[in-house]
Tab-separated table of C-alpha atoms in Angstrom:
chain	number	residue	atom	x	y	z
G	883	MET	CA	126.417	120.437	78.765
G	884	ALA	CA	122.794	121.507	78.672
G	885	SER	CA	120.606	120.109	75.898
G	886	ARG	CA	120.011	122.817	73.302
G	887	LYS	CA	116.589	121.495	72.331
G	888	GLN	CA	115.397	121.259	75.927
G	889	SER	CA	116.777	124.714	76.697
G	890	GLU	CA	114.819	126.171	73.783
G	891	VAL	CA	111.603	124.565	75.050
G	892	LEU	CA	112.210	125.849	78.569
G	893	LYS	CA	112.746	129.380	77.266
G	894	ARG	CA	109.181	129.361	75.940
G	895	GLY	CA	107.944	129.320	79.499
G	896	VAL	CA	106.900	126.872	82.227
G	897	LYS	CA	103.550	126.044	80.606
G	898	ALA	CA	105.166	125.062	77.304
G	899	TRP	CA	107.854	123.107	79.141
G	900	ASN	CA	105.402	121.128	81.264
G	901	VAL	CA	103.301	120.277	78.194
G	902	TRP	CA	106.414	119.078	76.388
G	903	ARG	CA	107.384	116.816	79.292
G	904	GLU	CA	103.889	115.391	79.479
G	905	GLU	CA	103.900	114.664	75.769
G	906	ASN	CA	107.395	113.159	75.849
G	907	PRO	CA	107.424	110.865	78.901
G	908	ARG	CA	110.247	108.761	77.431
G	909	ALA	CA	112.401	111.711	76.491
G	910	LYS	CA	116.000	111.726	77.645
G	911	GLN	CA	116.596	112.985	81.177
G	912	PRO	CA	116.374	116.808	81.103
G	913	ASN	CA	119.924	118.108	80.991
G	914	PHE	CA	120.668	121.643	82.146
G	915	THR	CA	124.219	121.029	83.336
G	916	ARG	CA	126.014	124.350	83.920
G	917	ALA	CA	123.103	126.204	82.333
G	918	ASN	CA	122.657	129.920	82.968
G	919	LEU	CA	119.235	130.073	84.618
G	920	ARG	CA	119.911	133.106	86.757
G	921	SER	CA	116.614	134.789	87.772
G	922	ALA	CA	114.706	132.299	85.605
G	923	LYS	CA	110.920	132.129	86.054
G	924	LEU	CA	110.440	128.419	86.780
G	925	ALA	CA	107.605	128.421	89.310
G	926	GLY	CA	105.672	125.144	89.045
G	927	ALA	CA	108.078	123.650	86.494
G	928	ASN	CA	108.267	119.869	86.084
G	929	LEU	CA	111.975	119.254	86.622
G	930	ARG	CA	111.734	115.718	87.947
G	931	ALA	CA	115.074	113.903	87.626
G	932	ALA	CA	116.546	116.869	85.748
G	933	ASP	CA	120.305	117.287	85.747
G	934	LEU	CA	121.023	120.819	86.945
G	935	SER	CA	124.563	120.145	88.147
G	936	GLY	CA	126.622	123.316	88.205
G	937	ALA	CA	123.691	125.403	86.989
G	938	ASP	CA	123.461	129.106	87.851
G	939	LEU	CA	120.062	129.431	89.542
G	940	VAL	CA	120.790	132.570	91.547
G	941	ARG	CA	117.505	134.316	92.412
G	942	ALA	CA	115.586	131.847	90.247
G	943	ASP	CA	111.855	131.514	90.921
G	944	LEU	CA	111.275	127.809	91.606
G	945	ARG	CA	108.192	128.116	93.786
G	946	GLY	CA	106.243	124.878	93.774
G	947	ALA	CA	108.579	123.320	91.220
G	948	ASP	CA	108.872	119.538	91.072
G	949	LEU	CA	112.561	118.703	91.521
G	950	THR	CA	112.032	115.159	92.769
G	951	GLY	CA	115.212	113.155	92.189
G	952	ALA	CA	116.885	116.099	90.450
G	953	LEU	CA	120.673	116.406	90.334
G	954	LEU	CA	121.833	119.776	91.644
G	955	ARG	CA	125.450	118.947	92.388
G	956	GLY	CA	127.404	122.175	92.791
G	957	ALA	CA	124.458	124.320	91.652
G	958	ASN	CA	124.290	127.942	92.775
G	959	LEU	CA	120.863	128.546	94.309
G	960	GLY	CA	121.778	131.665	96.221
G	961	GLU	CA	118.654	133.740	97.023
G	962	ALA	CA	116.542	131.371	94.919
G	963	ASN	CA	112.865	131.019	95.819
G	964	LEU	CA	112.089	127.317	96.336
G	965	SER	CA	109.072	127.856	98.565
G	966	GLY	CA	106.803	124.825	98.389
G	967	ALA	CA	109.108	123.045	95.929
G	968	ASN	CA	109.439	119.255	96.015
G	969	LEU	CA	113.085	118.190	96.290
G	970	SER	CA	112.467	114.679	97.598
G	971	SER	CA	115.489	112.469	96.894
G	972	ALA	CA	117.192	115.353	95.059
G	973	ARG	CA	120.995	115.377	95.139
G	974	LEU	CA	122.475	118.734	96.131
G	975	LEU	CA	126.054	117.702	96.880
G	976	GLY	CA	128.097	120.891	97.295
G	977	ALA	CA	125.229	123.178	96.249
G	978	TYR	CA	125.039	126.748	97.540
G	979	LEU	CA	121.733	127.811	99.128
G	980	GLY	CA	122.721	131.002	100.893
G	981	LYS	CA	119.663	133.198	101.614
G	982	ALA	CA	117.481	130.816	99.612
G	983	ASN	CA	113.805	130.479	100.506
G	984	LEU	CA	112.932	126.836	101.173
G	985	SER	CA	109.868	127.500	103.298
G	986	LYS	CA	107.392	124.605	103.124
G	987	ALA	CA	109.703	122.802	100.701
G	988	ILE	CA	109.825	119.007	100.771
G	989	LEU	CA	113.362	117.612	101.001
G	990	ARG	CA	112.620	114.102	102.254
G	991	LYS	CA	115.675	111.868	101.743
G	992	ALA	CA	117.465	114.627	99.840
G	993	GLY	CA	121.247	114.531	99.672
G	994	LEU	CA	122.597	117.696	101.287
G	995	GLU	CA	126.188	116.534	101.707
G	996	ARG	CA	128.610	119.505	101.789
G	997	THR	CA	125.741	121.858	100.985
G	998	VAL	CA	126.056	125.462	102.188
G	999	LEU	CA	123.059	126.861	104.068
G	1000	VAL	CA	123.658	130.423	105.256
G	1001	GLN	CA	120.685	132.567	106.353
G	1002	THR	CA	118.504	130.044	104.552
G	1003	ASN	CA	114.764	130.041	105.230
G	1004	LEU	CA	113.635	126.501	106.099
G	1005	GLU	CA	110.426	127.464	107.875
G	1006	GLU	CA	107.977	124.520	107.841
G	1007	ALA	CA	110.209	122.579	105.443
G	1008	ASP	CA	110.401	118.770	105.659
G	1009	LEU	CA	113.981	117.475	106.006
G	1010	THR	CA	113.100	113.940	107.090
G	1011	GLY	CA	115.826	111.442	106.221
G	1012	CYS	CA	118.214	113.945	104.613
G	1013	SER	CA	121.917	113.089	104.351
G	1014	ILE	CA	123.794	116.077	105.771
G	1015	TYR	CA	127.434	114.971	106.099
G	1016	GLY	CA	129.677	118.035	105.730
G	1017	LEU	CA	126.744	120.462	105.590
G	1018	ALA	CA	127.501	124.056	106.637
G	1019	ALA	CA	124.549	125.507	108.561
G	1020	TRP	CA	124.593	129.098	109.795
G	1021	ASP	CA	121.820	131.442	110.975
G	1022	LEU	CA	118.924	129.373	109.671
G	1023	ASN	CA	115.198	129.976	110.037
G	1024	LEU	CA	114.023	126.632	111.412
G	1025	LYS	CA	110.586	127.645	112.663
G	1026	GLY	CA	108.226	124.688	112.324
G	1027	VAL	CA	110.745	122.609	110.363
G	1028	THR	CA	110.510	118.808	110.391
G	1029	GLN	CA	114.006	117.435	110.952
G	1030	SER	CA	114.065	113.801	111.942
G	1031	ASP	CA	116.494	111.001	111.049
G	1032	LEU	CA	119.124	113.355	109.626
G	1033	ILE	CA	122.027	111.155	108.548
G	1034	ILE	CA	125.477	112.498	109.467
G	1035	SER	CA	127.483	109.468	108.320
G	1036	SER	CA	129.795	109.941	105.324
G	1037	GLN	CA	129.152	108.054	102.100
G	1038	THR	CA	131.305	106.205	99.588
G	1039	GLY	CA	131.511	107.192	95.932
G	1040	GLY	CA	128.677	104.793	95.162
G	1041	GLY	CA	126.329	106.495	97.604
G	1042	ARG	CA	126.610	103.831	100.291
G	1043	LEU	CA	127.349	104.720	103.896
G	1044	ALA	CA	131.046	104.477	104.684
G	1045	GLY	CA	130.276	103.236	108.198
G	1046	PRO	CA	127.335	102.665	110.529
G	1047	LYS	CA	124.292	104.876	110.054
G	1048	ILE	CA	124.349	107.730	112.572
G	1049	SER	CA	121.345	110.031	112.627
G	1050	VAL	CA	120.218	113.057	114.643
G	1051	ASP	CA	117.027	115.092	114.815
G	1052	ASP	CA	118.450	118.614	114.822
G	1053	ILE	CA	120.386	120.129	111.938
G	1054	GLU	CA	122.044	122.747	114.152
G	1055	VAL	CA	123.601	120.187	116.510
G	1056	ALA	CA	124.573	117.730	113.776
G	1057	GLN	CA	128.047	119.208	113.306
G	1058	PHE	CA	128.706	119.139	117.046
G	1059	ILE	CA	127.618	115.489	117.307
G	1060	TYR	CA	129.872	114.539	114.399
G	1061	LEU	CA	132.834	116.314	115.979
G	1062	LEU	CA	132.079	114.644	119.282
G	1063	LEU	CA	132.150	111.229	117.627
G	1064	HIS	CA	135.299	111.798	115.574
G	1065	ASN	CA	137.404	114.309	117.491
G	1066	GLU	CA	139.280	112.838	120.441
G	1067	LYS	CA	140.321	116.268	121.761
G	1068	LEU	CA	136.704	117.443	121.859
G	1069	ARG	CA	135.668	114.280	123.686
G	1070	ARG	CA	138.371	114.957	126.268
G	1071	VAL	CA	137.044	118.503	126.752
G	1072	ILE	CA	133.517	117.176	127.334
G	1073	ASP	CA	134.819	114.547	129.738
G	1074	THR	CA	136.714	117.246	131.636
G	1075	ILE	CA	133.604	119.397	131.943
G	1076	THR	CA	131.348	116.609	133.173
G	1077	SER	CA	133.906	115.169	135.583
G	1078	LYS	CA	135.561	118.291	137.024
G	1079	VAL	CA	133.372	121.389	136.708
G	1080	VAL	CA	131.701	122.520	139.937
G	1081	LEU	CA	129.146	125.299	139.494
G	1082	ILE	CA	128.931	127.778	142.408
G	1083	LEU	CA	125.800	129.928	142.675
G	1084	GLY	CA	125.040	132.785	145.052
G	1085	ARG	CA	124.948	136.512	145.691
G	1086	PHE	CA	128.138	137.440	147.423
G	1087	SER	CA	128.829	140.529	149.526
G	1088	GLU	CA	132.419	141.575	150.094
G	1089	GLU	CA	132.518	139.465	153.237
G	1090	ARG	CA	130.920	136.459	151.512
G	1091	LYS	CA	133.298	136.849	148.567
G	1092	ARG	CA	136.259	136.002	150.785
G	1093	VAL	CA	134.569	132.767	151.769
G	1094	LEU	CA	133.802	132.039	148.132
G	1095	ASP	CA	137.406	132.605	147.046
G	1096	ALA	CA	138.576	130.215	149.728
G	1097	ILE	CA	136.110	127.561	148.522
G	1098	ARG	CA	137.245	128.010	144.938
G	1099	GLU	CA	140.905	127.733	145.866
G	1100	GLU	CA	140.287	124.545	147.843
G	1101	LEU	CA	138.255	123.040	144.991
G	1102	ARG	CA	141.084	123.804	142.572
G	1103	ARG	CA	143.549	122.163	144.938
G	1104	MET	CA	141.328	119.078	144.950
G	1105	GLY	CA	141.448	118.880	141.151
G	1106	PHE	CA	138.049	120.409	140.334
G	1107	ALA	CA	137.365	123.291	137.924
G	1108	PRO	CA	135.078	125.752	139.784
G	1109	VAL	CA	132.792	128.039	137.741
G	1110	LEU	CA	131.214	130.984	139.581
G	1111	PHE	CA	127.994	132.886	138.909
G	1112	ASP	CA	127.779	135.829	141.312
G	1113	PHE	CA	124.221	137.182	141.120
G	1114	ASP	CA	124.688	140.791	142.168
G	1115	LYS	CA	121.409	141.601	140.379
G	1116	PRO	CA	118.450	139.652	138.959
G	1117	THR	CA	119.376	137.579	135.931
G	1118	SER	CA	117.964	137.881	132.432
G	1119	LYS	CA	116.116	135.028	130.767
G	1120	ASP	CA	119.084	134.383	128.458
G	1121	LEU	CA	121.561	134.242	131.351
G	1122	THR	CA	119.321	131.864	133.287
G	1123	GLY	CA	119.244	129.614	130.224
G	1124	THR	CA	123.046	129.687	130.057
G	1125	ILE	CA	123.278	128.789	133.732
G	1126	GLU	CA	120.914	125.861	133.188
G	1127	THR	CA	123.101	124.589	130.333
G	1128	VAL	CA	126.268	124.764	132.450
G	1129	ALA	CA	124.417	123.211	135.403
G	1130	ARG	CA	123.405	120.174	133.355
G	1131	MET	CA	127.048	119.633	132.358
G	1132	ALA	CA	128.612	120.202	135.789
G	1133	ARG	CA	129.555	117.377	138.143
G	1134	PHE	CA	127.690	119.061	140.991
G	1135	ILE	CA	126.458	122.477	142.136
G	1136	ILE	CA	127.220	124.402	145.324
G	1137	ALA	CA	124.439	126.865	146.192
G	1138	ASP	CA	125.171	129.517	148.815
G	1139	LEU	CA	121.963	130.165	150.809
G	1140	THR	CA	123.456	132.383	153.495
G	1141	ASP	CA	121.505	135.387	152.225
G	1142	PRO	CA	117.800	134.356	152.464
G	1143	SER	CA	117.065	136.345	149.305
G	1144	SER	CA	119.864	134.618	147.419
G	1145	ILE	CA	119.213	133.118	143.984
G	1146	PRO	CA	115.594	131.965	144.508
G	1147	HIS	CA	114.604	132.547	140.875
G	1148	GLU	CA	117.647	130.801	139.413
G	1149	LEU	CA	117.274	127.749	141.641
G	1150	ALA	CA	113.523	127.493	141.034
G	1151	THR	CA	114.252	127.510	137.292
G	1152	ILE	CA	117.074	124.987	137.077
G	1153	VAL	CA	116.705	122.558	140.008
G	1154	PRO	CA	113.627	120.635	138.744
G	1155	PHE	CA	115.356	119.755	135.465
G	1156	LEU	CA	118.829	118.699	136.623
G	1157	ARG	CA	118.209	114.988	137.408
G	1158	THR	CA	121.872	113.961	137.010
G	1159	THR	CA	123.504	116.965	138.710
G	1160	PRO	CA	123.554	116.999	142.532
G	1161	VAL	CA	122.914	120.290	144.332
G	1162	LEU	CA	124.790	120.899	147.581
G	1163	PRO	CA	123.353	123.844	149.586
G	1164	LEU	CA	125.606	125.654	152.088
G	1165	ARG	CA	124.568	128.142	154.759
G	1166	LEU	CA	126.299	130.032	157.541
G	1167	ALA	CA	124.808	128.903	160.847
G	1168	GLY	CA	122.202	131.330	162.157
G	1169	SER	CA	121.764	133.128	158.838
G	1170	GLY	CA	118.073	132.246	158.440
G	1171	GLY	CA	116.124	129.722	156.473
G	1172	TYR	CA	115.077	129.281	152.881
G	1173	THR	CA	111.640	127.628	152.848
G	1174	MET	CA	111.604	126.994	149.118
G	1175	PHE	CA	114.787	124.962	149.312
G	1176	GLU	CA	113.262	122.686	151.921
G	1177	ASP	CA	110.555	121.945	149.348
G	1178	PHE	CA	113.251	121.150	146.784
G	1179	GLN	CA	114.890	118.692	149.146
G	1180	ARG	CA	111.632	116.822	149.623
G	1181	ALA	CA	110.740	116.795	145.932
G	1182	TYR	CA	114.060	116.108	144.188
G	1183	ARG	CA	116.477	113.404	145.213
G	1184	TRP	CA	119.427	115.227	143.654
G	1185	VAL	CA	119.144	118.048	146.230
G	1186	LEU	CA	121.257	117.219	149.270
G	1187	LYS	CA	120.733	118.227	152.884
G	1188	THR	CA	121.874	121.787	153.617
G	1189	HIS	CA	125.302	121.915	155.226
G	1190	GLU	CA	125.581	124.571	157.940
G	1191	TYR	CA	129.011	125.780	159.003
G	1192	LYS	CA	130.239	127.922	161.887
G	1193	ASP	CA	132.790	130.039	160.022
G	1194	ALA	CA	134.900	130.098	156.865
G	1195	ARG	CA	137.859	128.326	158.468
G	1196	SER	CA	135.807	125.367	159.625
G	1197	LEU	CA	134.111	125.130	156.217
G	1198	ILE	CA	137.375	125.058	154.271
G	1199	SER	CA	139.060	122.579	156.589
G	1200	ALA	CA	136.100	120.217	156.276
G	1201	LEU	CA	135.400	120.838	152.554
G	1202	PRO	CA	136.507	117.390	151.318
G	1203	GLU	CA	134.005	115.773	153.701
G	1204	VAL	CA	131.346	118.404	152.915
G	1205	ILE	CA	131.402	117.808	149.155
G	1206	ALA	CA	131.885	114.026	149.397
G	1207	PRO	CA	128.108	113.261	149.316
G	1208	ALA	CA	127.663	115.399	146.172
G	1209	ASP	CA	130.646	113.764	144.483
G	1210	LYS	CA	129.329	110.294	145.334
G	1211	MET	CA	125.798	111.147	144.208
G	1212	ALA	CA	127.106	112.420	140.844
G	1213	ASP	CA	128.363	108.908	140.050
G	1214	ALA	CA	125.151	107.338	141.309
G	1215	LEU	CA	122.878	109.576	139.224
G	1216	LEU	CA	124.941	108.809	136.127
G	1217	GLY	CA	124.696	105.085	136.749
G	1218	ARG	CA	128.311	104.708	137.779
G	1219	SER	CA	127.436	103.315	141.174
G	1220	SER	CA	125.333	100.477	142.468
G	1221	SER	CA	124.461	102.390	145.616
G	1222	PRO	CA	120.885	101.345	146.504
G	1223	LYS	CA	120.220	104.765	147.987
G	1224	PHE	CA	120.437	106.477	144.593
G	1225	ALA	CA	119.524	103.650	142.241
């Protein structure tokens, strides 16, 4: 339980509290376990190594407070203002920080295991070296945040890592990385995407759509998982970003260039950044050229020579041979082949 004497000193205000701590450097560790400090005015308070486990700090003003090495296990800091506070090496196991303001706060090497961060403001905060196993992160403000060497490994009761140290540099992808490492089903899904998905891009008229459907059906028969983006109108920035994400994960891309005005913006955006995803351009013979794509073929080794076909029937019958170079290049670009051409 909280120390009665220390609680009385704290109630006199931050100035009185800080003077008391300065005058009593050997005093027992400040103990505010399960204390009711809701809406408390604690801006600039010296709370180094204080035990605030289970404390109610909802909407407390802790701006610029020194919480270095403090224990905040299970504390409720919902909507608390911790802007500019120093929480280096603080332990916040299971604490709640929903809608809390941690802008410009220092949390270097803080323990955030199983901490709840929902709509939390972490703008320009320093999270370097934090332990974040089990952390719940939703709708965060991460503008300008420093987030390097975030440890996602679980720990033993004594604070030691239960296994090898695994760290990431992005709090929002930490949960995904952990699931990827420890969830066999998720790993199988990722493997399926990267080994079977074929992304098909183009603008398809009714006539072209029949050709497309035939290509998709043949790809399915061959064991691939075709994904189609039919650009019947210019794409938004968000959609282009989504396409780029899928493109990076696909085994290879088929780009329909039959319409000379087809997908120039999308290809110009995604092609330069693919590197490990081959692009196979197709075009109906006599349908016209696409000058920009010729530039792509010269500049990027993952863009294959354009395959021209006479009609839909000849394309479908020859599809295994048509896509074979893209399939082979996919392995080469991922280092699964010793082919000198793509090494």
